[in-house]
Amino acid sequence: MKPLSIAIKWIAFLLLIIVILAMPKPALAHSVLLQALPAPNSILQAAPQEIRLEFNERLQKELYSIKVYDDKGELSTSSTTRMSANQKVISIALPELKSGVFTVTYHLISADGHAVKSTYVWTLGQPSDPQLPIIKGHSHTDTEAIYSFRIVHYLFLLSLVGWLLWLPFIRFATPIEKQEYTKWLRYFIHLNLFFVIQTILLQSVDSLDEITFVNIWALWTGTSVGIAWFSMLFISLLAYWVAKQSKWIVSIWVMLLLVTQAFSGHAFATDPPVITLILDWLHLLAASIWVGGLLFIILFLKNHRLLITRFLPIFSKGALLSMIVLIISGTFYALILIPKIEYLLYTGWGLFLLAKLVLVAAVMITGSRIRHYLKSENELSLRIWLKRDFTLMFGILIIVGIFTYLSPVPSNSPLDWRFYSRNEQRNITITPNVAGNNQFTVYLTQPIEKPEFKSVSIELLAISHKEIAPIKIPLKLLNQSVSKGDAAIEQFTFSAEGTYLAFPGKWKVKLILVDGDDNEAVSEKVMRIY
């Protein structure tokens, strides 16, 4: 089969993968909102002086904004959004505000190039409607298409780098073998360049709140990720020249290309980034050796059996070494990113990483079988296990392309606990629901003929520290009103604020209601603070 026809079939297959992966699904970027002041859905009696948003990692210095709207939909402040020196906090000053409901919307770009935007509301003074709105938590832009193109981009990036790195170790016996190798090299150069451009365009559109020439220029020239993108584009263009140069120039080119790839990813978002950048670079280099060599075997095995027979012993040693480097670098990289090992079970990033570990273990087993059949010269079994190795490789690339856009750290979100019983409603919110200061609000309704509540309280039990006695939260009556409709309904709003959630862990929230007849009703909910 001709290389061109094989390439066409591969591209068709990859486009099918793109279509499948581009189907709607929730997407997350890496920057996580740690704290918002005022907090989402909070009710304040005194006007704040500013809106302050704190994130878990550094942000880009350009294209960030906070806008505040009043209950008439008009901007409440024309102040400029500021960023802290450590690039983790953005804030905007507020003028003197009147009572009402305010909407905060923000947009920014994380250090690894992912766009983040979200909206939430808070109330100043007594709300005209005591019913608490449903909390809209921190969200990220929809990046399903970027997922898909990222996967294919990784495939051709690693294939191109590996293809070039293996060239000095391949012993061509005929000019035809060298010509076919060169043809595939050109295909990988073309495809890598295409998907680099495609990734830049998609992420640029995703990153911009408003697509204007000024914003595009600021993104491409004023952010570290934009500079990394165009450095990668320039280096990818150089591949046409580098492919004809000495192995030393090729080695320098490979190093630079993988460095720019590391700078455009999550490794650069850590603080400090030096260690994670080195680990990511080593990870990419080892992956390129494995992917490039395996792809060479799969593409040449049918028509160039003797060439592959000569190459397999070299590849077997190189693949084993690359897998060892992948495991070591990946382990240290993951340990740097996650505060606790148990967090692997609570995030999509962690679950995908565990899935990747399973596939890597399968690769190690597959590699041992390949080496076994290589020594025994069992060609049929060798072909079967090589194809299995390739399938596992593609599965790992899919996982890597997806979890690159997921956060390794679980994020806290406001608790919005609602339940109903006949004409009675119970609504408990804890916002921002972090270890530290929080606002606790309880909204209750009941038929007016029922006796009023004698006592309303919240108790917190630290499940992860059973030796600590329950923490009682004193609630104050914030509002009491009657809603007249088909049936008169009495509404109560209670509130408290304080550092009752003192540390991360698993907590049990108890709502204890005592009515005028001394009847006690207890409701419980378990939650986790990260």
Coordinates of C-alpha atoms in Angstrom, one line a residue:
M1 CA 0.0 0.0 0.0
K2 CA 1.4 3.4 -0.9
P3 CA 2.3 5.8 1.9
L4 CA -0.1 8.5 0.6
S5 CA -3.1 6.1 0.7
I6 CA -2.1 5.0 4.2
A7 CA -1.9 8.6 5.2
I8 CA -5.4 9.4 3.8
K9 CA -6.9 6.5 5.8
W10 CA -5.1 7.6 8.9
I11 CA -6.4 11.2 8.6
A12 CA -9.9 9.9 8.0
F13 CA -9.7 7.8 11.1
L14 CA -8.3 10.7 13.2
L15 CA -11.1 13.0 11.9
L16 CA -13.6 10.4 13.0
I17 CA -12.0 10.4 16.5
I18 CA -12.3 14.2 16.5
V19 CA -16.0 14.1 15.7
I20 CA -16.6 11.6 18.5
L21 CA -14.6 13.5 21.0
A22 CA -16.2 16.8 20.0
M23 CA -19.6 15.7 21.2
P24 CA -20.8 17.9 24.1
K25 CA -19.3 17.2 27.5
P26 CA -18.3 19.3 30.6
A27 CA -14.9 20.8 30.3
L28 CA -12.6 22.3 32.9
A29 CA -9.4 24.3 32.7
H30 CA -6.6 24.4 35.3
S31 CA -7.2 27.7 37.1
V32 CA -9.5 27.1 40.0
L33 CA -11.3 29.9 41.9
L34 CA -10.2 29.5 45.6
Q35 CA -12.1 32.5 47.0
A36 CA -14.4 35.2 45.9
L37 CA -15.1 38.3 48.0
P38 CA -18.0 38.9 48.2
A39 CA -18.8 35.2 48.0
P40 CA -21.4 33.8 45.5
N41 CA -24.9 34.2 46.8
S42 CA -23.8 36.0 49.9
I43 CA -26.0 38.5 51.6
L44 CA -24.1 41.5 53.0
Q45 CA -25.3 44.2 55.3
A46 CA -22.3 46.5 54.7
A47 CA -21.1 47.5 51.2
P48 CA -17.8 46.0 50.2
Q49 CA -15.0 48.2 48.9
E50 CA -13.9 45.8 46.1
I51 CA -14.5 42.6 44.3
R52 CA -11.6 40.2 45.0
L53 CA -11.0 36.8 43.2
E54 CA -8.2 34.5 44.2
F55 CA -7.1 31.5 42.1
N56 CA -4.9 28.5 42.7
E57 CA -2.3 29.3 40.1
R58 CA -0.7 32.2 38.2
L59 CA -2.7 34.0 35.6
Q60 CA -1.7 35.7 32.3
K61 CA -0.9 39.4 32.7
E62 CA -3.2 40.4 29.8
L63 CA -6.9 40.1 28.9
Y64 CA -8.4 39.8 32.4
S65 CA -11.5 41.7 33.6
I66 CA -14.1 41.9 36.2
K67 CA -17.5 43.6 35.6
V68 CA -20.2 44.3 38.1
Y69 CA -23.8 44.9 37.2
D70 CA -26.7 46.2 39.4
D71 CA -30.2 44.8 39.4
K72 CA -31.1 47.1 36.5
G73 CA -28.3 45.6 34.3
E74 CA -26.1 48.7 34.4
L75 CA -22.4 48.7 35.2
S76 CA -21.8 49.6 38.9
T77 CA -18.2 50.6 38.5
S78 CA -15.9 51.9 35.8
S79 CA -12.7 51.1 37.7
T80 CA -9.8 49.2 36.1
T81 CA -9.4 45.6 37.1
R82 CA -6.1 45.1 38.9
M83 CA -3.8 42.0 39.3
S84 CA -1.6 41.1 42.3
A85 CA 2.1 40.9 42.1
N86 CA 2.0 37.0 42.3
Q87 CA -0.5 37.0 39.4
K88 CA -3.0 34.9 41.4
V89 CA -5.5 37.6 42.5
I90 CA -7.6 40.0 40.4
S91 CA -9.7 42.8 42.0
I92 CA -11.7 45.8 41.1
A93 CA -12.6 48.8 43.4
L94 CA -16.3 49.5 44.0
P95 CA -18.0 52.9 44.5
E96 CA -20.6 53.4 47.3
L97 CA -23.4 51.0 46.4
K98 CA -27.1 51.0 47.3
S99 CA -29.0 48.0 48.4
G100 CA -29.8 45.4 45.7
V101 CA -28.7 42.3 43.9
F102 CA -25.4 42.6 42.0
T103 CA -24.0 40.3 39.3
V104 CA -20.2 39.7 39.0
T105 CA -18.8 38.4 35.7
Y106 CA -15.1 37.8 35.1
H107 CA -12.9 36.6 32.3
L108 CA -9.2 35.7 32.4
I109 CA -6.6 33.4 30.9
S110 CA -4.6 30.9 33.1
A111 CA -0.9 30.6 32.8
D112 CA -1.3 27.4 30.7
G113 CA -3.4 29.3 28.1
H114 CA -6.9 28.1 29.1
A115 CA -9.7 30.6 29.2
V116 CA -11.8 30.9 32.3
K117 CA -15.0 32.9 32.7
S118 CA -17.9 32.7 35.1
T119 CA -20.7 34.7 36.7
Y120 CA -22.2 34.8 40.2
V121 CA -24.5 37.1 42.2
W122 CA -24.5 38.5 45.7
T123 CA -26.9 40.8 47.6
L124 CA -26.4 44.0 49.6
G125 CA -29.0 44.7 52.3
Q126 CA -32.3 43.0 52.7
P127 CA -33.4 41.3 49.4
S128 CA -36.8 42.0 48.2
D129 CA -37.3 38.2 47.6
P130 CA -35.8 36.1 50.4
Q131 CA -35.8 33.0 48.2
L132 CA -32.2 32.1 47.6
P133 CA -31.2 31.7 43.9
I134 CA -29.6 28.6 42.7
I135 CA -25.8 28.9 42.9
K136 CA -23.9 29.1 39.7
G137 CA -20.4 27.8 40.5
H138 CA -17.1 28.5 38.9
S139 CA -17.1 27.4 35.3
H140 CA -14.8 27.3 32.3
T141 CA -15.2 27.8 28.6
D142 CA -16.2 24.9 26.5
T143 CA -13.1 23.2 25.0
E144 CA -14.3 20.0 23.4
A145 CA -13.0 20.8 20.0
I146 CA -9.6 21.8 21.5
Y147 CA -9.6 18.4 23.3
S148 CA -9.9 16.6 20.0
F149 CA -7.3 18.7 18.1
R150 CA -4.9 18.5 21.0
I151 CA -5.0 14.7 20.9
V152 CA -4.1 14.7 17.2
H153 CA -1.6 17.5 17.7
Y154 CA 0.2 15.4 20.4
L155 CA 0.2 12.4 18.1
F156 CA 1.9 14.2 15.2
L157 CA 4.3 16.2 17.4
L158 CA 5.6 13.0 19.1
S159 CA 5.6 11.1 15.9
L160 CA 7.7 13.8 14.1
V161 CA 10.2 14.2 17.0
G162 CA 10.5 10.4 17.4
W163 CA 10.8 9.9 13.6
L164 CA 13.8 12.3 13.6
L165 CA 15.4 10.9 16.8
W166 CA 15.4 7.3 15.5
L167 CA 16.9 8.1 12.1
P168 CA 20.6 7.7 13.1
F169 CA 19.8 4.2 14.5
I170 CA 18.0 2.8 11.4
R171 CA 20.1 0.8 9.0
F172 CA 18.6 1.2 5.6
A173 CA 19.6 -1.5 3.1
T174 CA 18.1 0.0 0.0
P175 CA 17.5 3.6 -1.3
I176 CA 13.8 2.7 -1.5
E177 CA 13.6 2.2 2.3
K178 CA 15.3 5.6 2.8
Q179 CA 12.9 7.3 0.3
E180 CA 9.8 5.9 2.0
Y181 CA 11.1 7.0 5.4
T182 CA 11.7 10.5 4.0
K183 CA 8.2 10.6 2.5
W184 CA 6.6 9.8 5.9
L185 CA 8.9 12.4 7.5
R186 CA 7.4 15.1 5.1
Y187 CA 3.9 13.9 6.0
F188 CA 4.6 14.3 9.7
I189 CA 6.1 17.7 9.2
H190 CA 3.1 18.9 7.2
L191 CA 0.6 17.4 9.7
N192 CA 2.4 18.7 12.8
L193 CA 2.5 22.2 11.3
F194 CA -1.2 22.0 10.4
F195 CA -2.3 21.0 13.9
V196 CA 0.0 23.6 15.5
I197 CA -1.8 26.3 13.5
Q198 CA -5.1 24.7 14.2
T199 CA -4.5 24.6 18.0
I200 CA -3.3 28.2 18.0
L201 CA -6.4 29.4 16.2
L202 CA -8.8 27.4 18.4
Q203 CA -7.2 28.3 21.7
S204 CA -7.1 32.0 20.6
V205 CA -10.8 32.1 19.9
D206 CA -11.5 30.2 23.1
S207 CA -9.2 32.6 25.2
L208 CA -10.7 35.9 24.0
D209 CA -13.8 37.4 25.6
E210 CA -14.1 39.7 22.6
I211 CA -12.4 39.0 19.3
T212 CA -10.7 42.3 18.2
F213 CA -7.4 43.0 16.6
V214 CA -6.2 44.6 19.9
N215 CA -7.1 41.6 21.9
I216 CA -5.6 39.1 19.5
W217 CA -2.4 41.1 19.4
A218 CA -2.3 41.3 23.2
L219 CA -2.8 37.5 23.4
W220 CA -0.2 36.6 20.9
T221 CA 2.5 39.1 22.0
G222 CA 1.7 40.0 25.6
T223 CA 1.1 36.6 27.2
S224 CA 3.6 33.8 27.8
V225 CA 1.4 31.2 26.2
G226 CA 1.0 33.4 23.1
I227 CA 4.7 33.7 22.8
A228 CA 5.1 30.0 23.3
W229 CA 2.5 29.3 20.6
F230 CA 4.3 31.3 18.0
S231 CA 7.7 30.0 19.1
M232 CA 6.3 26.5 18.4
L233 CA 5.0 27.7 15.1
F234 CA 8.3 29.1 14.0
I235 CA 10.2 26.0 15.2
S236 CA 7.7 23.8 13.4
L237 CA 8.4 25.7 10.2
L238 CA 12.1 25.2 10.6
A239 CA 11.5 21.4 10.4
Y240 CA 11.6 21.6 6.6
W241 CA 15.2 22.8 6.8
V242 CA 16.2 20.8 9.9
A243 CA 15.2 17.5 8.4
K244 CA 18.2 17.8 6.0
Q245 CA 20.7 18.8 8.6
S246 CA 23.1 16.9 10.9
K247 CA 21.9 14.9 13.9
W248 CA 23.3 17.7 16.2
I249 CA 21.1 20.3 14.6
V250 CA 18.2 17.9 14.8
S251 CA 18.8 17.4 18.5
I252 CA 18.9 21.1 19.2
W253 CA 15.7 21.5 17.2
V254 CA 14.0 18.7 19.1
M255 CA 15.0 20.2 22.4
L256 CA 13.6 23.7 21.4
L257 CA 10.3 22.3 20.1
L258 CA 9.7 20.2 23.2
V259 CA 10.6 23.2 25.4
T260 CA 8.0 25.4 23.7
Q261 CA 5.4 22.6 24.1
A262 CA 6.2 22.5 27.8
F263 CA 5.9 26.3 28.1
S264 CA 2.4 26.2 26.5
G265 CA 1.1 23.6 29.0
H266 CA 0.3 23.3 32.6
A267 CA 4.0 22.8 33.6
F268 CA 4.5 26.5 33.3
A269 CA 1.6 27.3 35.6
T270 CA 3.2 25.9 38.7
D271 CA 5.1 28.0 41.1
P272 CA 8.1 27.8 40.6
P273 CA 7.8 26.2 37.2
V274 CA 11.5 25.1 36.6
I275 CA 11.1 21.6 38.0
T276 CA 7.8 20.9 36.3
L277 CA 9.1 22.2 33.0
I278 CA 12.1 19.9 33.2
L279 CA 9.9 16.9 34.1
D280 CA 7.5 17.7 31.3
W281 CA 10.3 18.1 28.8
L282 CA 11.7 14.7 29.8
H283 CA 8.2 13.2 29.6
L284 CA 7.7 14.5 26.1
L285 CA 11.1 13.3 25.0
A286 CA 10.6 9.8 26.3
A287 CA 7.1 9.6 24.8
S288 CA 8.5 10.7 21.4
I289 CA 11.1 7.9 21.4
W290 CA 8.4 5.3 22.2
V291 CA 5.7 6.7 19.8
G292 CA 8.1 7.4 16.9
G293 CA 9.7 4.0 17.1
L294 CA 6.5 2.1 17.4
L295 CA 4.9 4.0 14.6
F296 CA 7.9 3.3 12.4
I297 CA 7.5 -0.4 13.1
I298 CA 3.7 -0.4 12.3
L299 CA 4.1 1.5 9.0
F300 CA 7.1 -0.5 7.7
L301 CA 6.5 -4.0 9.0
K302 CA 4.4 -5.2 6.1
N303 CA 6.6 -4.1 3.2
H304 CA 10.0 -3.9 4.8
R305 CA 10.2 -6.9 7.1
L306 CA 14.0 -7.2 7.1
L307 CA 14.4 -3.5 8.0
I308 CA 12.1 -3.9 11.0
T309 CA 13.8 -7.1 12.0
R310 CA 17.1 -5.2 12.2
F311 CA 15.4 -2.3 14.1
L312 CA 13.4 -4.3 16.7
P313 CA 16.3 -5.1 19.1
I314 CA 17.3 -1.5 19.2
F315 CA 13.7 -0.3 19.6
S316 CA 13.1 -2.8 22.4
K317 CA 15.9 -1.4 24.5
G318 CA 14.9 2.2 23.7
A319 CA 11.2 1.6 24.4
L320 CA 12.0 0.0 27.8
L321 CA 14.2 3.0 28.8
S322 CA 11.6 5.5 27.6
M323 CA 8.9 3.8 29.6
I324 CA 11.1 4.0 32.8
V325 CA 11.7 7.7 32.2
L326 CA 7.9 8.2 31.5
I327 CA 7.0 6.5 34.8
I328 CA 9.6 8.3 36.9
S329 CA 9.0 11.8 35.4
G330 CA 5.2 11.3 35.4
T331 CA 5.2 10.2 39.0
F332 CA 7.2 13.2 40.3
Y333 CA 5.1 15.5 38.1
A334 CA 1.9 14.3 39.5
L335 CA 3.1 14.5 43.1
I336 CA 4.0 18.1 42.5
L337 CA 0.6 19.0 41.1
I338 CA -1.6 17.3 43.7
P339 CA -1.5 18.2 47.4
K340 CA -2.8 14.8 48.5
I341 CA -2.8 11.4 46.8
E342 CA -6.4 10.8 47.7
Y343 CA -7.4 13.8 45.5
L344 CA -6.8 11.5 42.5
L345 CA -10.2 10.0 43.3
Y346 CA -12.1 13.3 43.3
T347 CA -11.1 14.9 40.0
G348 CA -11.5 14.0 36.4
W349 CA -7.7 14.7 36.0
G350 CA -7.0 12.1 38.7
L351 CA -9.3 9.5 37.3
F352 CA -7.8 9.9 33.8
L353 CA -4.3 9.6 35.4
L354 CA -5.3 6.4 37.0
A355 CA -6.6 5.1 33.7
K356 CA -3.3 6.1 32.1
L357 CA -1.4 4.2 34.7
V358 CA -3.4 1.1 33.9
L359 CA -2.6 1.5 30.2
V360 CA 1.1 2.1 31.1
A361 CA 1.1 -1.1 33.1
A362 CA -0.4 -2.9 30.1
V363 CA 2.3 -1.4 27.9
M364 CA 5.0 -2.8 30.2
I365 CA 3.4 -6.2 30.0
T366 CA 3.1 -5.9 26.3
G367 CA 6.7 -4.8 26.0
S368 CA 7.9 -7.9 27.9
R369 CA 5.9 -10.1 25.5
I370 CA 7.3 -8.4 22.5
R371 CA 10.9 -9.0 23.8
H372 CA 10.0 -12.6 24.4
Y373 CA 8.7 -13.2 20.9
L374 CA 11.6 -11.3 19.5
K375 CA 14.0 -13.7 21.1
S376 CA 12.0 -16.7 20.1
E377 CA 11.6 -15.4 16.5
N378 CA 7.8 -16.0 16.6
E379 CA 6.8 -13.5 13.9
L380 CA 3.1 -14.1 14.0
S381 CA 2.8 -13.5 17.8
L382 CA 5.3 -10.6 17.5
R383 CA 3.0 -8.8 15.0
I384 CA -0.1 -9.3 17.2
W385 CA 1.6 -7.9 20.3
L386 CA 3.1 -4.9 18.3
K387 CA -0.4 -4.0 17.2
R388 CA -1.6 -4.2 20.8
D389 CA 1.2 -2.0 21.9
F390 CA 0.2 0.5 19.2
T391 CA -3.5 0.4 20.4
L392 CA -2.4 1.1 24.0
M393 CA -0.2 4.0 22.7
F394 CA -3.2 5.6 21.0
G395 CA -5.3 5.1 24.1
I396 CA -2.7 6.9 26.2
L397 CA -2.5 9.8 23.7
I398 CA -6.3 10.2 23.9
I399 CA -6.1 10.4 27.7
V400 CA -3.2 12.9 27.7
G401 CA -5.0 15.1 25.2
I402 CA -8.1 15.2 27.5
F403 CA -6.6 15.6 30.9
T404 CA -4.3 18.3 29.8
Y405 CA -7.4 20.5 30.0
L406 CA -8.5 19.2 33.4
S407 CA -7.5 20.6 36.8
P408 CA -5.4 18.2 39.0
V409 CA -6.7 20.0 42.1
P410 CA -10.3 19.6 43.2
S411 CA -12.2 22.8 43.6
N412 CA -14.5 23.9 46.4
S413 CA -18.0 25.1 45.4
P414 CA -20.7 26.7 47.5
L415 CA -23.1 24.2 49.2
D416 CA -26.6 24.6 48.0
W417 CA -28.7 22.0 49.9
R418 CA -32.4 22.0 49.2
F419 CA -35.2 19.6 50.2
Y420 CA -39.0 19.8 50.3
S421 CA -41.8 18.3 52.4
R422 CA -45.4 19.0 51.4
N423 CA -45.7 22.8 51.6
E424 CA -42.4 23.2 53.4
Q425 CA -39.0 24.1 51.9
R426 CA -35.6 23.9 53.5
N427 CA -32.6 25.6 51.8
I428 CA -29.2 25.7 53.3
T429 CA -26.3 27.5 51.6
I430 CA -22.6 27.7 52.7
T431 CA -20.6 30.1 50.7
P432 CA -17.8 30.1 49.5
N433 CA -17.6 26.8 51.3
V434 CA -13.9 26.8 51.9
A435 CA -11.6 26.2 54.9
G436 CA -11.9 29.6 56.6
N437 CA -14.5 32.3 56.7
N438 CA -17.9 31.4 55.3
Q439 CA -21.5 32.7 55.3
F440 CA -24.2 30.3 56.4
T441 CA -27.8 31.0 55.3
V442 CA -30.9 29.0 56.0
Y443 CA -34.2 29.7 54.1
L444 CA -37.3 28.0 55.5
T445 CA -41.0 28.1 54.5
Q446 CA -44.1 26.6 56.1
P447 CA -47.8 27.1 56.1
I448 CA -48.8 30.1 58.3
E449 CA -51.0 28.0 60.5
K450 CA -48.1 26.0 61.8
P451 CA -46.3 27.2 65.0
E452 CA -43.2 29.4 64.5
F453 CA -39.8 28.0 64.9
K454 CA -38.6 28.1 68.5
S455 CA -35.0 27.3 67.5
V456 CA -33.1 27.0 64.2
S457 CA -29.4 26.0 64.3
I458 CA -26.6 24.3 62.3
E459 CA -24.1 21.9 63.7
L460 CA -20.9 20.9 62.0
L461 CA -19.2 17.6 62.7
A462 CA -15.6 17.0 61.4
I463 CA -15.9 13.4 60.2
S464 CA -12.1 13.3 59.5
H465 CA -11.4 14.4 63.1
K466 CA -13.9 12.4 65.2
E467 CA -12.3 13.5 68.4
I468 CA -13.5 17.1 67.8
A469 CA -16.9 17.9 69.4
P470 CA -19.7 19.2 67.1
I471 CA -19.4 22.9 66.3
K472 CA -22.6 24.8 66.8
I473 CA -23.3 27.8 64.6
P474 CA -25.5 30.6 66.1
L475 CA -28.0 31.8 63.5
K476 CA -29.7 35.2 63.5
L477 CA -33.1 35.8 62.0
L478 CA -32.5 38.0 59.0
N479 CA -36.0 38.2 57.5
Q480 CA -39.5 37.0 58.2
S481 CA -42.4 37.5 55.7
V482 CA -45.6 36.0 54.5
S483 CA -46.2 35.1 50.8
K484 CA -49.9 35.3 49.9
G485 CA -51.1 33.0 47.2
D486 CA -53.4 30.0 47.1
A487 CA -52.1 29.3 50.6
A488 CA -50.4 31.7 52.9
I489 CA -46.8 30.7 53.3
E490 CA -44.5 32.0 56.0
Q491 CA -40.9 32.6 55.0
F492 CA -37.8 32.8 57.3
T493 CA -34.2 33.6 56.5
F494 CA -31.5 33.0 59.1
S495 CA -27.8 33.8 58.6
A496 CA -24.4 33.6 60.3
E497 CA -20.8 34.2 59.3
G498 CA -17.6 33.0 60.7
T499 CA -14.6 30.6 60.5
Y500 CA -16.5 27.5 61.7
L501 CA -15.1 25.4 58.8
A502 CA -11.6 25.7 60.2
F503 CA -9.7 23.1 58.1
P504 CA -10.2 20.9 55.0
G505 CA -11.7 17.4 55.2
K506 CA -15.0 15.6 55.4
W507 CA -17.8 17.4 57.2
K508 CA -21.3 16.5 58.3
V509 CA -23.8 19.4 58.2
K510 CA -26.8 19.1 60.5
L511 CA -29.9 21.4 60.3
I512 CA -31.8 21.2 63.6
L513 CA -35.3 22.7 63.8
V514 CA -37.4 23.0 66.9
D515 CA -41.0 24.3 66.5
G516 CA -43.3 25.9 69.0
D517 CA -44.5 22.5 70.2
D518 CA -40.9 21.4 71.0
N519 CA -40.9 19.0 68.1
E520 CA -37.3 18.5 66.8
A521 CA -36.4 17.7 63.2
V522 CA -32.8 16.9 62.2
S523 CA -31.5 16.8 58.6
E524 CA -28.0 15.8 57.7
K525 CA -25.7 16.2 54.7
V526 CA -22.1 15.1 54.2
M527 CA -19.7 17.3 52.2
R528 CA -15.9 17.6 51.6
I529 CA -13.8 20.7 51.8
Y530 CA -10.5 20.7 49.8

